[in-house]
Short mmCIF file of C-alpha atoms in Angstrom, two decimals:
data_model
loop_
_atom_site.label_atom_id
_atom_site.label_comp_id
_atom_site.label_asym_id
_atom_site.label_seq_id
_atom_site.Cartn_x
_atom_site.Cartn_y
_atom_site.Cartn_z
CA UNK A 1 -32.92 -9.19 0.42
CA UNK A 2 -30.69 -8.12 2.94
CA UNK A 3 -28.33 -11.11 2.69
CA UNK A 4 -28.32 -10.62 -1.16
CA UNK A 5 -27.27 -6.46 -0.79
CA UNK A 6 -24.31 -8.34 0.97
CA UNK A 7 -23.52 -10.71 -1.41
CA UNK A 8 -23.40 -7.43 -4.09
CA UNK A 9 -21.26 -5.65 -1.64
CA UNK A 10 -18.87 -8.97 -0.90
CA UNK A 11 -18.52 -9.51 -4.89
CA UNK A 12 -17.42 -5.50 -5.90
CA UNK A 13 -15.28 -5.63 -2.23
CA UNK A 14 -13.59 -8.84 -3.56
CA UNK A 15 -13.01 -7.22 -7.55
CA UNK A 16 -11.22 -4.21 -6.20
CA UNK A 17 -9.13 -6.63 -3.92
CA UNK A 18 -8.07 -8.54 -6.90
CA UNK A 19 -7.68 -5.74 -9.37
CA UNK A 20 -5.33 -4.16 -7.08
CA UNK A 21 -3.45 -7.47 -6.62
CA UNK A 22 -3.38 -8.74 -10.45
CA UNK A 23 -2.21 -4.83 -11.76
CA UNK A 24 0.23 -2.32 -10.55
CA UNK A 25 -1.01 1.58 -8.86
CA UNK A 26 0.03 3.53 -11.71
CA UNK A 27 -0.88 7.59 -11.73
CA UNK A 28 0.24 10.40 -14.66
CA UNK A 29 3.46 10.32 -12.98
CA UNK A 30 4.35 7.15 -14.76
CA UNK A 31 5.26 9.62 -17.80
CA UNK A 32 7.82 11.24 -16.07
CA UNK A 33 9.37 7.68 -14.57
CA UNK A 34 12.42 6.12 -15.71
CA UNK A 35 12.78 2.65 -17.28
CA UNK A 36 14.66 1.70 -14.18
CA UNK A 37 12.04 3.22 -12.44
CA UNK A 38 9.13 1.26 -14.52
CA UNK A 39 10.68 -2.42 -14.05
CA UNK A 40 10.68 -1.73 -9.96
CA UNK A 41 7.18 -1.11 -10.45
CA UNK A 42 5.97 -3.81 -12.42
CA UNK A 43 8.43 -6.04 -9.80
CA UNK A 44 6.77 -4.66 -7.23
CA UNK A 45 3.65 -6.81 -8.45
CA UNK A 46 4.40 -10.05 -7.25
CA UNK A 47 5.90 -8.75 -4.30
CA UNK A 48 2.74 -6.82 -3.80
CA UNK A 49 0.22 -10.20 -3.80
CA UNK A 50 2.35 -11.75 -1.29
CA UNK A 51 2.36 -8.96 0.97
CA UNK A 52 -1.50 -8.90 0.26
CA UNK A 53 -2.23 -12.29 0.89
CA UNK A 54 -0.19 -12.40 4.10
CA UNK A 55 -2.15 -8.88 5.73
CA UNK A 56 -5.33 -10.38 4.24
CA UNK A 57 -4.79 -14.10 6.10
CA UNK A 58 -3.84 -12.12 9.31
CA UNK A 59 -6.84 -10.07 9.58
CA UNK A 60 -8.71 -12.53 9.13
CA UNK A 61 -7.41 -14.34 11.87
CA UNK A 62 -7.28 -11.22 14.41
CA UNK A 63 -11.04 -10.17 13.27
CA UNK A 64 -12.21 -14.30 13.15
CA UNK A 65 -11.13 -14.24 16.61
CA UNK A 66 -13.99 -12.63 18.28
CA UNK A 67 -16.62 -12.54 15.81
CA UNK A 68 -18.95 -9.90 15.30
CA UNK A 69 -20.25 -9.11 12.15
CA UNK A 70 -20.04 -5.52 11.79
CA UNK A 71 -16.54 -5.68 13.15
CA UNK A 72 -15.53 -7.93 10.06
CA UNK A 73 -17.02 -5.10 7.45
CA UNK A 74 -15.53 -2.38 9.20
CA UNK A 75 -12.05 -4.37 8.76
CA UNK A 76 -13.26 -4.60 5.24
CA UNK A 77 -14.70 -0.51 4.71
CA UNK A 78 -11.04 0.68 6.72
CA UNK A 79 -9.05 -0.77 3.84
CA UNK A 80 -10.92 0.18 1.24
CA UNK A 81 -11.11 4.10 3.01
CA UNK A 82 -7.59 4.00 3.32
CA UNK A 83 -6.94 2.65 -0.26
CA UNK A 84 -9.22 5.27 -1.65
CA UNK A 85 -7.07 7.87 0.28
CA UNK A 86 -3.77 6.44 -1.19
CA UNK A 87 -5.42 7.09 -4.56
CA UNK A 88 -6.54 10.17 -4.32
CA UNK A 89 -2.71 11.25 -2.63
CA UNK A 90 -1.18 9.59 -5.82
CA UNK A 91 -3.38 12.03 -8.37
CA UNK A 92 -1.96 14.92 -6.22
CA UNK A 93 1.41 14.33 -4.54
CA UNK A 94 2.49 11.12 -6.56
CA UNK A 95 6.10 11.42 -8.31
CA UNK A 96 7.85 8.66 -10.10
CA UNK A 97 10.13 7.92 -7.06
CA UNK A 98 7.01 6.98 -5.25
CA UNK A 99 4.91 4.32 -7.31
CA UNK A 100 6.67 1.47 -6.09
CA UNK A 101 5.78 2.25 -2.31
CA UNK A 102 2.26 3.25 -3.52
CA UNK A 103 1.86 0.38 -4.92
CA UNK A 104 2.54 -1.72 -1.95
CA UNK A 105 0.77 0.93 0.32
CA UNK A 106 -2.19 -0.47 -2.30
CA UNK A 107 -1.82 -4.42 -1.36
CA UNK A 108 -1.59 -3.62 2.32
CA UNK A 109 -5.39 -2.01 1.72
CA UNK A 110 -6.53 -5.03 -0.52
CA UNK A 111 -5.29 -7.24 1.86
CA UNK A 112 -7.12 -5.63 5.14
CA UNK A 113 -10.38 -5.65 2.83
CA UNK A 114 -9.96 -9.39 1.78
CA UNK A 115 -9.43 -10.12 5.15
CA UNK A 116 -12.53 -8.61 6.41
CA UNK A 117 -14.61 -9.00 3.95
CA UNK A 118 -13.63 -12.89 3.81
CA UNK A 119 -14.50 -13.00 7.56
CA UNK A 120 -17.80 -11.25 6.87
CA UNK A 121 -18.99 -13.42 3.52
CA UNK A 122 -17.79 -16.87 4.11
CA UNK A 123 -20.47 -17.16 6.90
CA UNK A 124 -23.05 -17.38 4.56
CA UNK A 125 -23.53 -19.56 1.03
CA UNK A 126 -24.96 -16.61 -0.47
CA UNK A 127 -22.46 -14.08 0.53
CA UNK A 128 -19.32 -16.56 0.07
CA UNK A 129 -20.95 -17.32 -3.44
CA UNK A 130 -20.78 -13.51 -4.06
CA UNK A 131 -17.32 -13.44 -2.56
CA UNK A 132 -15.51 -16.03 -4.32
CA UNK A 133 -17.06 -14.51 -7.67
CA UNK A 134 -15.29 -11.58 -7.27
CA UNK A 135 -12.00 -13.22 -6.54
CA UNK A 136 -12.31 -15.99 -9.46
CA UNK A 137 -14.11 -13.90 -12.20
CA UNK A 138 -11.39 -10.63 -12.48
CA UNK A 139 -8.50 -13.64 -11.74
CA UNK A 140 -10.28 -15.64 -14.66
CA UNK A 141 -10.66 -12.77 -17.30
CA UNK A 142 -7.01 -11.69 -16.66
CA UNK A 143 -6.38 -8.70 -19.19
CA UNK A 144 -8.51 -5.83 -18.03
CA UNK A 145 -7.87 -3.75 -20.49
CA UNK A 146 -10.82 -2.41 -22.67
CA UNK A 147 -12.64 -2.99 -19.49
CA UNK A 148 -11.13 -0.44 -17.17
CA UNK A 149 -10.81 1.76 -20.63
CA UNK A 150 -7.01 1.39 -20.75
CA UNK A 151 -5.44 1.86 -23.78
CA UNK A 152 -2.71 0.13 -25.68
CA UNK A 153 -0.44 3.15 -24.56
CA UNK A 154 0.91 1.96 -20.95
CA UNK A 155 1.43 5.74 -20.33
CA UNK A 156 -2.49 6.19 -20.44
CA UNK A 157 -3.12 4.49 -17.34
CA UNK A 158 -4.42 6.62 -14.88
CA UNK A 159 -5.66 4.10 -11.77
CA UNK A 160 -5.84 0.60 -11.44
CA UNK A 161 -7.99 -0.33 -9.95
CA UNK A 162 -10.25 3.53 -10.91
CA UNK A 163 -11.49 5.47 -8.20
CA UNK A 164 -15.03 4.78 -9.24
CA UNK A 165 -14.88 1.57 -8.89
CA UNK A 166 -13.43 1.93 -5.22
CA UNK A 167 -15.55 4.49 -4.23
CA UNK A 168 -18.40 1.80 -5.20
CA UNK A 169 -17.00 -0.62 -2.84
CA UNK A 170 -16.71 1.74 0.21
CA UNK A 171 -20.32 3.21 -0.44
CA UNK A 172 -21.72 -0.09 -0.38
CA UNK A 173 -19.23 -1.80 2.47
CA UNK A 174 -20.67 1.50 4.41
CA UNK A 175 -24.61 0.11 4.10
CA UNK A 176 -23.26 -3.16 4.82
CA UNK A 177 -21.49 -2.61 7.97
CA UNK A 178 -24.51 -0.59 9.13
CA UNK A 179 -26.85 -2.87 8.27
CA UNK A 180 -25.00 -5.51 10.37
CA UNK A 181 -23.77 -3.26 13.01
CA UNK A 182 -27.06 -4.85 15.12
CA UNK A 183 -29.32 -7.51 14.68
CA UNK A 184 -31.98 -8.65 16.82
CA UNK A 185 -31.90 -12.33 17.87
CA UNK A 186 -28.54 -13.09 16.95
CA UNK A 187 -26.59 -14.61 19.74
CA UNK A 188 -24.09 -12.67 21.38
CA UNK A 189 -20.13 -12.82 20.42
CA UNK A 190 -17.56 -14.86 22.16
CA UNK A 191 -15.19 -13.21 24.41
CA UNK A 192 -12.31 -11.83 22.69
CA UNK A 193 -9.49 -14.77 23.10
CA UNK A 194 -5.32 -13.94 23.53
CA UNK A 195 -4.73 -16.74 21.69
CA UNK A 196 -4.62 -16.35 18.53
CA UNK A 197 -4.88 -19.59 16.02
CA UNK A 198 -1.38 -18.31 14.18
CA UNK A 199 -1.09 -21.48 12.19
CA UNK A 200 -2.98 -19.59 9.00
CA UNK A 201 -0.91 -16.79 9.46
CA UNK A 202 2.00 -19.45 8.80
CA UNK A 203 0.80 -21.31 6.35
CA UNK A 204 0.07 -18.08 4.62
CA UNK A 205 3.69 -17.00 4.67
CA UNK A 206 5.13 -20.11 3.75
CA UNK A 207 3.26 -20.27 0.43
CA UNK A 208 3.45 -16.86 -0.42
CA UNK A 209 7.09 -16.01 0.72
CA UNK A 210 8.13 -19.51 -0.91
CA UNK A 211 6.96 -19.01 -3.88
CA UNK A 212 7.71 -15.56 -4.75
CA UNK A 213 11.37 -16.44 -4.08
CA UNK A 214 11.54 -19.35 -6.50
CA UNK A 215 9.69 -17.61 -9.18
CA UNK A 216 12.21 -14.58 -8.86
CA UNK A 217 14.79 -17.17 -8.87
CA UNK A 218 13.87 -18.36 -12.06
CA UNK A 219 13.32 -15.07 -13.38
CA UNK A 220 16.54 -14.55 -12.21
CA UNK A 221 17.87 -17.45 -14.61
CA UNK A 222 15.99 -16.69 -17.74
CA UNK A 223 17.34 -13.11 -17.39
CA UNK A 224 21.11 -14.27 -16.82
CA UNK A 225 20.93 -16.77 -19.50
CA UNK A 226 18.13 -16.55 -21.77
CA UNK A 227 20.01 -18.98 -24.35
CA UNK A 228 19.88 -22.19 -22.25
CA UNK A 229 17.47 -24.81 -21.71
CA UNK A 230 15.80 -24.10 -17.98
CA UNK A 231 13.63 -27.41 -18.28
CA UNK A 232 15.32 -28.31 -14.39
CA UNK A 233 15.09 -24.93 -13.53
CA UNK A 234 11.42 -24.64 -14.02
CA UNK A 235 11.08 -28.32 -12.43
CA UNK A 236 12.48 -27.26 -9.64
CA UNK A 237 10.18 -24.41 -9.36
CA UNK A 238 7.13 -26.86 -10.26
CA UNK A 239 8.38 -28.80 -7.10
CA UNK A 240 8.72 -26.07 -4.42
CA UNK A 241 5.45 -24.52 -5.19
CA UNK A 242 3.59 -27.87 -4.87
CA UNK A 243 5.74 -28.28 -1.35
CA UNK A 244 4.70 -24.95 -0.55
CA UNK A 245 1.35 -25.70 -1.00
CA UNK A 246 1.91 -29.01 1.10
CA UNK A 247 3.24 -27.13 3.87
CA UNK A 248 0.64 -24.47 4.11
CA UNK A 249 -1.80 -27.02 3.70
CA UNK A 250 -0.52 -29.35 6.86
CA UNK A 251 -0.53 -25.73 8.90
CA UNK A 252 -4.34 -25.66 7.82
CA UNK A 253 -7.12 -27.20 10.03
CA UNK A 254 -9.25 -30.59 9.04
CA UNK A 255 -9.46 -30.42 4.72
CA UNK A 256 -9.20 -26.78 4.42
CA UNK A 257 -5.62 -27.54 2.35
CA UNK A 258 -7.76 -28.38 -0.58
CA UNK A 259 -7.98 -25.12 -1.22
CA UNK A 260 -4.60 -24.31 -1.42
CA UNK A 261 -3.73 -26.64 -3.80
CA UNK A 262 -6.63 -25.84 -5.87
CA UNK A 263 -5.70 -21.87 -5.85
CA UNK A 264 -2.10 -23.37 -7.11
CA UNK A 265 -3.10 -25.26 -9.89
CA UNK A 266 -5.99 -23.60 -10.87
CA UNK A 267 -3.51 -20.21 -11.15
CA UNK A 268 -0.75 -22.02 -13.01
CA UNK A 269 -3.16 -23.66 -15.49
CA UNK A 270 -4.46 -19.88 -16.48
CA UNK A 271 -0.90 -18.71 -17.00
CA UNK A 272 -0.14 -21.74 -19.18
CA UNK A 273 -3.49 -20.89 -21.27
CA UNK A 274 -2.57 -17.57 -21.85
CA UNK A 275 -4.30 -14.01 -21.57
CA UNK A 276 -5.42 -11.87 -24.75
CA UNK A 277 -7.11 -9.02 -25.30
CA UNK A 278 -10.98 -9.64 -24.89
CA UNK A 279 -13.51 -7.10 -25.30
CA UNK A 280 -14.76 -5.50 -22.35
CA UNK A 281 -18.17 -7.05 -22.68
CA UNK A 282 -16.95 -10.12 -22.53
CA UNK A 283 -15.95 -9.99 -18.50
CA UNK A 284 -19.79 -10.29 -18.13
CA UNK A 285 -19.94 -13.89 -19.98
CA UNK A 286 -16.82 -14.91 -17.95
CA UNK A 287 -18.33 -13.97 -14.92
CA UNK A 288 -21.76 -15.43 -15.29
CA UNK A 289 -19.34 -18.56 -16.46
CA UNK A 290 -17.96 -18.78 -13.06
CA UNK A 291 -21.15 -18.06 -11.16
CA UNK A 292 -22.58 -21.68 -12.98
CA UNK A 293 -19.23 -23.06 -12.31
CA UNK A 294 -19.81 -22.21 -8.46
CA UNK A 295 -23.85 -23.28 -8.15
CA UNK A 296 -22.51 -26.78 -9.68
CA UNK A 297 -19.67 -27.51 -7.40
CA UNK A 298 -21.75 -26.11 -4.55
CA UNK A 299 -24.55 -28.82 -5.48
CA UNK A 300 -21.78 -31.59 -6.47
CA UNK A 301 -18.67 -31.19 -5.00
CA UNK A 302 -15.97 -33.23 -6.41
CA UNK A 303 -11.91 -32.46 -5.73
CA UNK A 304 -11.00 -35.26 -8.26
CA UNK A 305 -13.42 -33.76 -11.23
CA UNK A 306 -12.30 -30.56 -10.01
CA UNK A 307 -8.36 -31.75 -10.31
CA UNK A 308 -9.01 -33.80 -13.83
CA UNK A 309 -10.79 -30.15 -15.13
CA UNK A 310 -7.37 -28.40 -14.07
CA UNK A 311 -5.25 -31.39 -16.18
CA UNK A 312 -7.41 -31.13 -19.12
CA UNK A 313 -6.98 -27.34 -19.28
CA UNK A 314 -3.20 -27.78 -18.81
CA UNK A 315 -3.16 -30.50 -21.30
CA UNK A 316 -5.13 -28.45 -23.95
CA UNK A 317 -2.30 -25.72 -23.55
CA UNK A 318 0.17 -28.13 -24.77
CA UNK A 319 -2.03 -29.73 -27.51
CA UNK A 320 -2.97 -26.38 -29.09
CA UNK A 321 -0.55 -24.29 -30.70
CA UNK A 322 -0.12 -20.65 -30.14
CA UNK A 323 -1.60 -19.70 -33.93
CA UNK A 324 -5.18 -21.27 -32.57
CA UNK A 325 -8.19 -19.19 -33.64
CA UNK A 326 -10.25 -17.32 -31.98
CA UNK A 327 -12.89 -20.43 -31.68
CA UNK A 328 -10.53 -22.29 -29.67
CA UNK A 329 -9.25 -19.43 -27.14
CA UNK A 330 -13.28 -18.79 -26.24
CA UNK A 331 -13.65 -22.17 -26.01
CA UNK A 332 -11.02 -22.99 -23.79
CA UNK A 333 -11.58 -19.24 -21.83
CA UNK A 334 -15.09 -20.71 -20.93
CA UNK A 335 -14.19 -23.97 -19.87
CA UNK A 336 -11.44 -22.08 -17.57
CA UNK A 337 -14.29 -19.52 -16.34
CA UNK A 338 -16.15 -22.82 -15.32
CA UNK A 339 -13.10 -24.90 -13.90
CA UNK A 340 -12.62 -21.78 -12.06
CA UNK A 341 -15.92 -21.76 -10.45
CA UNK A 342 -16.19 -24.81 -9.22
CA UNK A 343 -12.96 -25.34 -7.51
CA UNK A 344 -13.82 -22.42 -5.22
CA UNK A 345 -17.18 -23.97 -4.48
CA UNK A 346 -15.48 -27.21 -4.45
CA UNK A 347 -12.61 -26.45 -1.96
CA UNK A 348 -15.18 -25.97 1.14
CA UNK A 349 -13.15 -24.19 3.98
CA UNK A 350 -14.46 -24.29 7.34
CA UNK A 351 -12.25 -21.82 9.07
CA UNK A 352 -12.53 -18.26 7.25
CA UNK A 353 -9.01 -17.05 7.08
CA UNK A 354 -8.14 -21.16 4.94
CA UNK A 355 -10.69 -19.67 2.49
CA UNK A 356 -9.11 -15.93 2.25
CA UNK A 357 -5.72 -17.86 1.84
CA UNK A 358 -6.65 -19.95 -1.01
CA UNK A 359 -9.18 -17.14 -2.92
CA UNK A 360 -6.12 -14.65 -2.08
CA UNK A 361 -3.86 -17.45 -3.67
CA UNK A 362 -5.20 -16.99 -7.27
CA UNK A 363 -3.26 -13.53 -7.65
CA UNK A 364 0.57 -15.20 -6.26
CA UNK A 365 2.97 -15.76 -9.08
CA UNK A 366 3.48 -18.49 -10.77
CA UNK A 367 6.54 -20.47 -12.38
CA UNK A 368 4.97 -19.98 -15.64
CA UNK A 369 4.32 -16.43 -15.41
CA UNK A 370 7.75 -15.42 -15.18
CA UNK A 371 8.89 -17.61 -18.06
CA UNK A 372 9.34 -15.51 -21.51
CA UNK A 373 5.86 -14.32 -23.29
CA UNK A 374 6.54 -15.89 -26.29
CA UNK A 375 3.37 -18.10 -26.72
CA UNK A 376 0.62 -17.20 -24.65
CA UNK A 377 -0.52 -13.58 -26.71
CA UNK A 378 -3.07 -16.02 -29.39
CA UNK A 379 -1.49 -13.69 -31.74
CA UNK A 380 1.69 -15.12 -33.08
CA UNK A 381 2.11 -15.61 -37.08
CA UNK A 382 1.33 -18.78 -38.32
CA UNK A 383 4.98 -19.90 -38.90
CA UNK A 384 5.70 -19.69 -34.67
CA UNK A 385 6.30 -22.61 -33.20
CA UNK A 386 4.08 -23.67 -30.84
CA UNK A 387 6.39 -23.85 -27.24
CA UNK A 388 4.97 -26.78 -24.36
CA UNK A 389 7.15 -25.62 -21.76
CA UNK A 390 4.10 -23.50 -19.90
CA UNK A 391 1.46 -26.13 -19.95
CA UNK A 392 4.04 -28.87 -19.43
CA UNK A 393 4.85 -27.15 -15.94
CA UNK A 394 1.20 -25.88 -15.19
CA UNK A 395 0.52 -30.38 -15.97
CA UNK A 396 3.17 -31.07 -13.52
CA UNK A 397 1.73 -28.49 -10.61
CA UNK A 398 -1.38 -30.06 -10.99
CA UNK A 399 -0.75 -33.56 -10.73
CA UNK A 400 2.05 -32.71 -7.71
CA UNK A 401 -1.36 -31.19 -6.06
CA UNK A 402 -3.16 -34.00 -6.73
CA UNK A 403 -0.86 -36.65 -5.13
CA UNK A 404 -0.77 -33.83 -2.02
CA UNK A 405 -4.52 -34.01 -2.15
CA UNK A 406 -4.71 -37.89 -2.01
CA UNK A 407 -1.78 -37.72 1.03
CA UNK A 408 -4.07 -34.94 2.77
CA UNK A 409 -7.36 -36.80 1.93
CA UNK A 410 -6.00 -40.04 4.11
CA UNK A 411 -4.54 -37.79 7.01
CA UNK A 412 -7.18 -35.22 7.30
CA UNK A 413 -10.80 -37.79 8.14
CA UNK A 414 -13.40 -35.78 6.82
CA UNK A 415 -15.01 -36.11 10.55
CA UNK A 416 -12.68 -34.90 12.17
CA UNK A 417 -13.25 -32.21 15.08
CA UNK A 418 -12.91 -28.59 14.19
CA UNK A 419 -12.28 -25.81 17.42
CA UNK A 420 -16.12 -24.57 18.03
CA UNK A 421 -15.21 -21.02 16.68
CA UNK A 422 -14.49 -22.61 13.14
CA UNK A 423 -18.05 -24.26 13.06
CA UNK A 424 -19.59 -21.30 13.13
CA UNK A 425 -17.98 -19.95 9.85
CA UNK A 426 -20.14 -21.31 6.82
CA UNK A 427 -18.34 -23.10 4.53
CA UNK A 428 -19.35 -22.39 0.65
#
């Protein structure tokens, strides 16, 4: 019982994470903002998710360290205090000038509690099961909407993520970290070690600083000439995120890089499918989705199913045209939910801060986020032409993964030695 409490806490710790890193910190202020003001904000985004996935590998590395259990949720509870506290300052002291900095003050936070809490849950099935659920089911529904009772009206956003729904997290990361603050029979920590294992920290970097740039790069080219065809400009893009992902997964210990390029595919095969508005109910379906997603790739693990489920997604975005009913999109949203699923359980990290990197992945940009919304809203009239370019670069990320898969699979032997600190981390 007490391992499942933790798994509850470790699944509404890992929502607010990703809530905070998929949305922008927006207050009533947000009326009184420019549209200058507005477009640094929603920039700020991206920016945002690498700073949190950077802060989030990091802690885990400093708290992984010397473990102790109720040192990793206390990591976890101190960012969600402090985000709570940033909230509460925005409903009082925010003004317009300062949403951009809140907003990043708010991916610092989710980044210490991913950290922590990744530190804390991926030592257990149960509780990494719980984890990854909250990273991949709010990354998997996408538009949040009608859940967190937003309205169409962007002014009308109060919080994202809501204070209740922090204030649930930090309640329950409180009972958590006091429940493991001592526990009889459990052997004593390591010594606290000065060197720190900073290869995460780099791989980390390199993925998320790399590809922020080149998506803002080709932002940067669809904004200065919207008229011309960007098909090298978005292969380019496809390439450097699948060397990014090669790079951080080289810096990563034994197969732990099959993560990574499972969080890059897996995120660019989403954007290519396209996000609509779902009703709020309908989170719950997605979730439970993902949950059967992760018991079957926990009981049969499989990285090349797992990379032909990503294809066939990727491949159905450029089959089906963007006037497809409503059939289809469900169809194809639980078949994501489920893909989803069991490339978490699937990716099987042995060293805790590899499996914050690649959960914390899922929220990074993407080439195809940043290319014009012109076909992913399942809304368009009939007489729209259906566009390829999204799933034709999501198809390309993926099978670039899956060659760096095959190269990692021959230079990584499954037995080889792991330091004796990363053995004791469950994988998933």
């Amino acid at each position: 019982m007490g391992d499942a409490f933790d798994a509850v806490t470790a699944f509404f710790g890992a929502a607010v994470a990703g809530v905070t890193l998929f949305l922008p910190v927006t207050f009533s202020s947000i009326r009184e903002s420019t549209p200058y003001q507005i477009i640094n904000l929603w920039d700020s985004v991206p920016r945002g998710a690498a700073i949190g996935v950077i802060v989030a590998v990091a802690v885990a590395v400093l708290v992984g360290t010397a473990f102790r259990p109720a040192t990793a949720w206390a990591a976890a509870l101190l960012g969600t205090v402090a985000q709570l506290v940033n909230h509460v300052a925005g409903r009082h002291v925010s003004s317009a000038d300062m949403l951009t900095t809140q907003n990043y003050v708010d991916a610092v936070c989710a980044g210490i509690l991913l950290g922590g809490l990744g530190v804390a849950a991926l030592r257990k099935p149960l509780l990494a099961g719980g984890f990854a659920l909250g990273c991949a089911g709010f990354f998997v529904f996408g538009d949040l909407a009608d859940f967190l009772d937003i309205d169409d009206d962007p002014f009308d956003v109060l919080e994202t993520p809501p204070s209740w729904l922090i204030g649930l997290a930090m309640v329950l990361l409180a009972l958590s970290t006091l429940r493991n603050r001592s526990k009889a029979g459990e052997p004593e920590p390591a010594r606290l070690s000065i060197e720190l294992p900073v290869a995460p920290i780099l791989a980390a970097m390199v993925l998320a600083l790399v590809i922020l740039a080149v998506t803002e790069w080709l932002q940067r080219q669809y904004t200065n000439a919207p008229a011309l065809d960007h098909a090298v400009d978005i292969g380019l893009t496809a390439a450097a995120t699948v060397f990014a992902a090669t790079a951080a997964a080289m810096l990563l210990p034994g197969r732990d890089g099959y993560g990574v390029y499972l969080a890059v595919s897996l995120t660019a095969t989403a954007d290519a499918f396209g996000y609509a508005t779902r009703p709020g109910w309908s989170v719950w379906v997605l979730l439970a989705l993902t949950a059967v997603g992760l018991f079957i790739g926990a009981r049969r693990p499989s990285v090349p199913l797992a990379v032909a489920l990503l294809a066939c997604i990727a491949v159905f975005a450029i089959r089906t045209p963007s006037d497809a009913n409503w059939i289809l999109f469900a169809a194809g949203s639980a078949v994501l939910a489920l893909t989803a699923g069991y490339c978490c359980a699937t990716a099987r990290p042995r060293f805790a801060p590899s499996g914050v990197l690649a959960l914390a992945a899922l929220y990074l940009p993407t080439a195809i986020s940043v290319l014009p919304d012109d076909n992913k809203s399942w809304h368009l009239p009939d007489s729209a032409a259906h566009d390829t370019t999204p799933g034709r670069a999501a198809l390309a990320i993926v099978l670039g993964s899956a060659v760096g898969l095959a190269v990692l699979h021959h230079f990584r032997p499954a037995g080889r030695a792991q330091p004796a600190a990363d053995e004791a981390l469950a994988d998933i």
